[in-house]
CSV table of C-alpha atoms in Angstrom, one decimal:
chain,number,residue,atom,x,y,z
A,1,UNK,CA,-23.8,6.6,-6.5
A,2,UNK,CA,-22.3,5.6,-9.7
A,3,UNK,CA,-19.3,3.3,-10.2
A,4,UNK,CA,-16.7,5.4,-11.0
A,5,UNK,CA,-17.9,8.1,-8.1
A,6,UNK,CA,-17.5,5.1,-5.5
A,7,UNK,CA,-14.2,4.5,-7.1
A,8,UNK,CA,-12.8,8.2,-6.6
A,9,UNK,CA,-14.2,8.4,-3.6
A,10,UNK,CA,-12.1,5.2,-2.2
A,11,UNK,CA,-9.1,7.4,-3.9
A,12,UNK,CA,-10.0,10.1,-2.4
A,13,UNK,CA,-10.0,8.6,1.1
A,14,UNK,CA,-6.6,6.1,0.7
A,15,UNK,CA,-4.4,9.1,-0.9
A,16,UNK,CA,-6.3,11.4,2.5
A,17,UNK,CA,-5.5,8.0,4.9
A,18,UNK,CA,-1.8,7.4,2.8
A,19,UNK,CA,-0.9,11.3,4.4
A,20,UNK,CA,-1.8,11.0,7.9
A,21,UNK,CA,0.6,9.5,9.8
A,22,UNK,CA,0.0,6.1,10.7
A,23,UNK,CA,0.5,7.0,14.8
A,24,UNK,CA,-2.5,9.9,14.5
A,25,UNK,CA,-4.8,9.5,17.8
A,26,UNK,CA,-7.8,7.9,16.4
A,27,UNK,CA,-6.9,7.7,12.4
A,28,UNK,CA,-9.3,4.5,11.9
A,29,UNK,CA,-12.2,7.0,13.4
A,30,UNK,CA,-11.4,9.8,11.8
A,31,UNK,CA,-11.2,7.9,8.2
A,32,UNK,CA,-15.0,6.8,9.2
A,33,UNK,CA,-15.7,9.7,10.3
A,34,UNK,CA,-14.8,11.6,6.8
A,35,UNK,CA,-16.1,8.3,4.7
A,36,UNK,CA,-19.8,9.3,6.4
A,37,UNK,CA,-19.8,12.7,5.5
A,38,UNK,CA,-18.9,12.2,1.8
A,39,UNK,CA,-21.5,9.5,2.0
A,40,UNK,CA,-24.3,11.9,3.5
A,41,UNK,CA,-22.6,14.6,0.7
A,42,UNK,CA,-23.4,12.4,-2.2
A,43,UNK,CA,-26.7,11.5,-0.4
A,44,UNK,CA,-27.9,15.3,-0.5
A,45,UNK,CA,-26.1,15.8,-4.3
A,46,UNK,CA,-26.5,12.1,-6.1
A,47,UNK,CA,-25.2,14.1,-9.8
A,48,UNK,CA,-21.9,15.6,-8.1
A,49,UNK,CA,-18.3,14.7,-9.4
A,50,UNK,CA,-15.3,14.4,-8.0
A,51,UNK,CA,-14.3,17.5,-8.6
A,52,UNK,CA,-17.3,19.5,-6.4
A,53,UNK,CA,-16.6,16.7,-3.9
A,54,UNK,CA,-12.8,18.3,-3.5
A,55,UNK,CA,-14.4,21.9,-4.1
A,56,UNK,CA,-16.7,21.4,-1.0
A,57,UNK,CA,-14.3,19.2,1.0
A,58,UNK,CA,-10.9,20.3,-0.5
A,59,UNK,CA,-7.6,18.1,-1.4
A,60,UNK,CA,-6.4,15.2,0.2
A,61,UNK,CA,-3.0,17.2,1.0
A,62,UNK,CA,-4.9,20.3,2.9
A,63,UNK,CA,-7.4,17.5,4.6
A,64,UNK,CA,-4.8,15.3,5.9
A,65,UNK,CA,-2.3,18.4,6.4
A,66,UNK,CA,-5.4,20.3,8.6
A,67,UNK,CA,-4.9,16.7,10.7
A,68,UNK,CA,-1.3,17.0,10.5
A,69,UNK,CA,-1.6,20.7,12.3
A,70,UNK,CA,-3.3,19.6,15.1
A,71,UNK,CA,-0.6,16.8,15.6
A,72,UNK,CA,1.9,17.7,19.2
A,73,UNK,CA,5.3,18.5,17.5
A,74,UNK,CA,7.3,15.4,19.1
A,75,UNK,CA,4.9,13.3,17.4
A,76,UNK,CA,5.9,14.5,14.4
A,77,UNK,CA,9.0,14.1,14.9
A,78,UNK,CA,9.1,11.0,16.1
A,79,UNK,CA,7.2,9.9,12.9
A,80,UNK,CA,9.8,11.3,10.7
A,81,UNK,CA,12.8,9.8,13.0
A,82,UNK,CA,11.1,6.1,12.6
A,83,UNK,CA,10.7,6.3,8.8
A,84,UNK,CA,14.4,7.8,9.0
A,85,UNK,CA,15.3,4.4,11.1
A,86,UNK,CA,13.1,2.4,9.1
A,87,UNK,CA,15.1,3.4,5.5
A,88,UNK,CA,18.5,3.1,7.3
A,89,UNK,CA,18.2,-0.1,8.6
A,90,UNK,CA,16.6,-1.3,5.0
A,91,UNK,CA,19.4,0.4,3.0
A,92,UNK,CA,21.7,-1.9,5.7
A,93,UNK,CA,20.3,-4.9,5.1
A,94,UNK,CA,20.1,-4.4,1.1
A,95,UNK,CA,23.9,-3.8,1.2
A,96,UNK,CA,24.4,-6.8,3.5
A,97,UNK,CA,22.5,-9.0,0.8
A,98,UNK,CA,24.2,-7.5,-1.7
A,99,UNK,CA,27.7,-8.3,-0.1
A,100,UNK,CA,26.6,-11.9,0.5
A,101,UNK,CA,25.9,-12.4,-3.0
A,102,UNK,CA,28.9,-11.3,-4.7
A,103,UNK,CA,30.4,-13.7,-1.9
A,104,UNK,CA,28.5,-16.7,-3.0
A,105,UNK,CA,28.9,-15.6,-6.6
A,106,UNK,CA,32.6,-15.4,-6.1
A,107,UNK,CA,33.0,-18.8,-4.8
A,108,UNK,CA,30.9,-20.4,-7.5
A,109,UNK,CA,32.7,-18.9,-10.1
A,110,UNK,CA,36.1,-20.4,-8.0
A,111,UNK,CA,34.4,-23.5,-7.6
A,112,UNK,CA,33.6,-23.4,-10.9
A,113,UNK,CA,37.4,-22.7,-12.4
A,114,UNK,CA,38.9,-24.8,-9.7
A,115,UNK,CA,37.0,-28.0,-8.8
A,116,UNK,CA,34.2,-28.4,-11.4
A,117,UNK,CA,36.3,-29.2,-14.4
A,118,UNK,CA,38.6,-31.6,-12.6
A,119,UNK,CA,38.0,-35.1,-13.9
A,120,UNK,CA,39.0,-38.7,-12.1
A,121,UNK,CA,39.1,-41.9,-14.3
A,122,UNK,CA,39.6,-45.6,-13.6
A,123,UNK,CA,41.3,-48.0,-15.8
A,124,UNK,CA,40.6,-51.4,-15.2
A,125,UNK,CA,43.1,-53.5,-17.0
A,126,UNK,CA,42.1,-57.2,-17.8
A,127,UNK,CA,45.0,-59.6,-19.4
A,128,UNK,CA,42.9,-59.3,-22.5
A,129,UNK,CA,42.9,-56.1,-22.5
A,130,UNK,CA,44.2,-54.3,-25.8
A,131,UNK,CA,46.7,-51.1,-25.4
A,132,UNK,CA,47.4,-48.8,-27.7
A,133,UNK,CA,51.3,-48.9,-28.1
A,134,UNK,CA,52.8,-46.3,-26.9
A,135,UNK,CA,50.7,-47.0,-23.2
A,136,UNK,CA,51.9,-50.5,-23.7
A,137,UNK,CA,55.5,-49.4,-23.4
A,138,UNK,CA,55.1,-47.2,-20.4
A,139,UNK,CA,53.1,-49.8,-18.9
A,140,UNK,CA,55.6,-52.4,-19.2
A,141,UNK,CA,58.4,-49.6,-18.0
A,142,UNK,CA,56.4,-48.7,-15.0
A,143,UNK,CA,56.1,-44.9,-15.6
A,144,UNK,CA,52.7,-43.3,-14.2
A,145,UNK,CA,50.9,-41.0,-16.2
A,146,UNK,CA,53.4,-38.0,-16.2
A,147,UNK,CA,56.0,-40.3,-17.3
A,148,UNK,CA,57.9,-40.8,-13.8
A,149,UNK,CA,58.8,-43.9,-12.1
């Protein structure tokens, strides 16, 4: 069996194994069950294509929905009502994350406006130290920075 054959016929299997759902009584067996006789298939016909494999077989979508058939009808529905839960609770916690980002967003960008560009500075006055005039005169009148008493 050629390269590419192998490689279809690994498609051919995942996209049959990808429509069964994942709960089917003995899945794993039937998968090796249907990778044997595609094996003995291309055994007896070394020059066929993926094409007369499908022609002899038929689609992945009438293989896994022939499975699918034969299925009880509350295990189907309990597949469907677990993917159903499954999407919910994801499209939950998305939205949750979402929320908690524009949170933390919100209070960087505050943090950001408010606190970040807030600046503290020391003077540390010596008796050689040199002012210009007009701090000299509020210096020697006692007013603070604002110009109060």
């Amino acid at each position: 069996m050629n390269h590419k054959l192998q490689k279809d016929v690994k498609r051919y299997l995942r996209t049959i194994s990808k429509q069964i759902p994942k709960d089917y009584p003995n899945k794993s067996t039937l998968m090796d069950m249907l990778y044997r006789n595609l094996d003995e298939y291309l055994t007896e016909h070394p020059e066929s294509t993926l094409d007369s494999m499908i022609e002899e077989f038929g689609s992945p979508t009438k293989i896994a929905a022939s499975f699918i058939e034969e299925m009880p009808e509350n295990t189907i529905v309990e597949t469907f009502q677990k993917k159903h839960r499954l999407y919910f609770t994801l499209s939950i916690a998305c939205f949750l994350c979402f929320i908690i980002f524009v949170f933390i967003l919100k209070y960087v960008y505050n943090w950001y406006q408010n606190d970040a560009l807030i600046a503290e500075e020391t003077l540390y006055v010596t008796d050689d130290t040199e002012f210009p005039t007009e701090w000299k005169e509020k210096f020697e009148k006692g007013e603070d920075s604002d110009g109060q008493q």
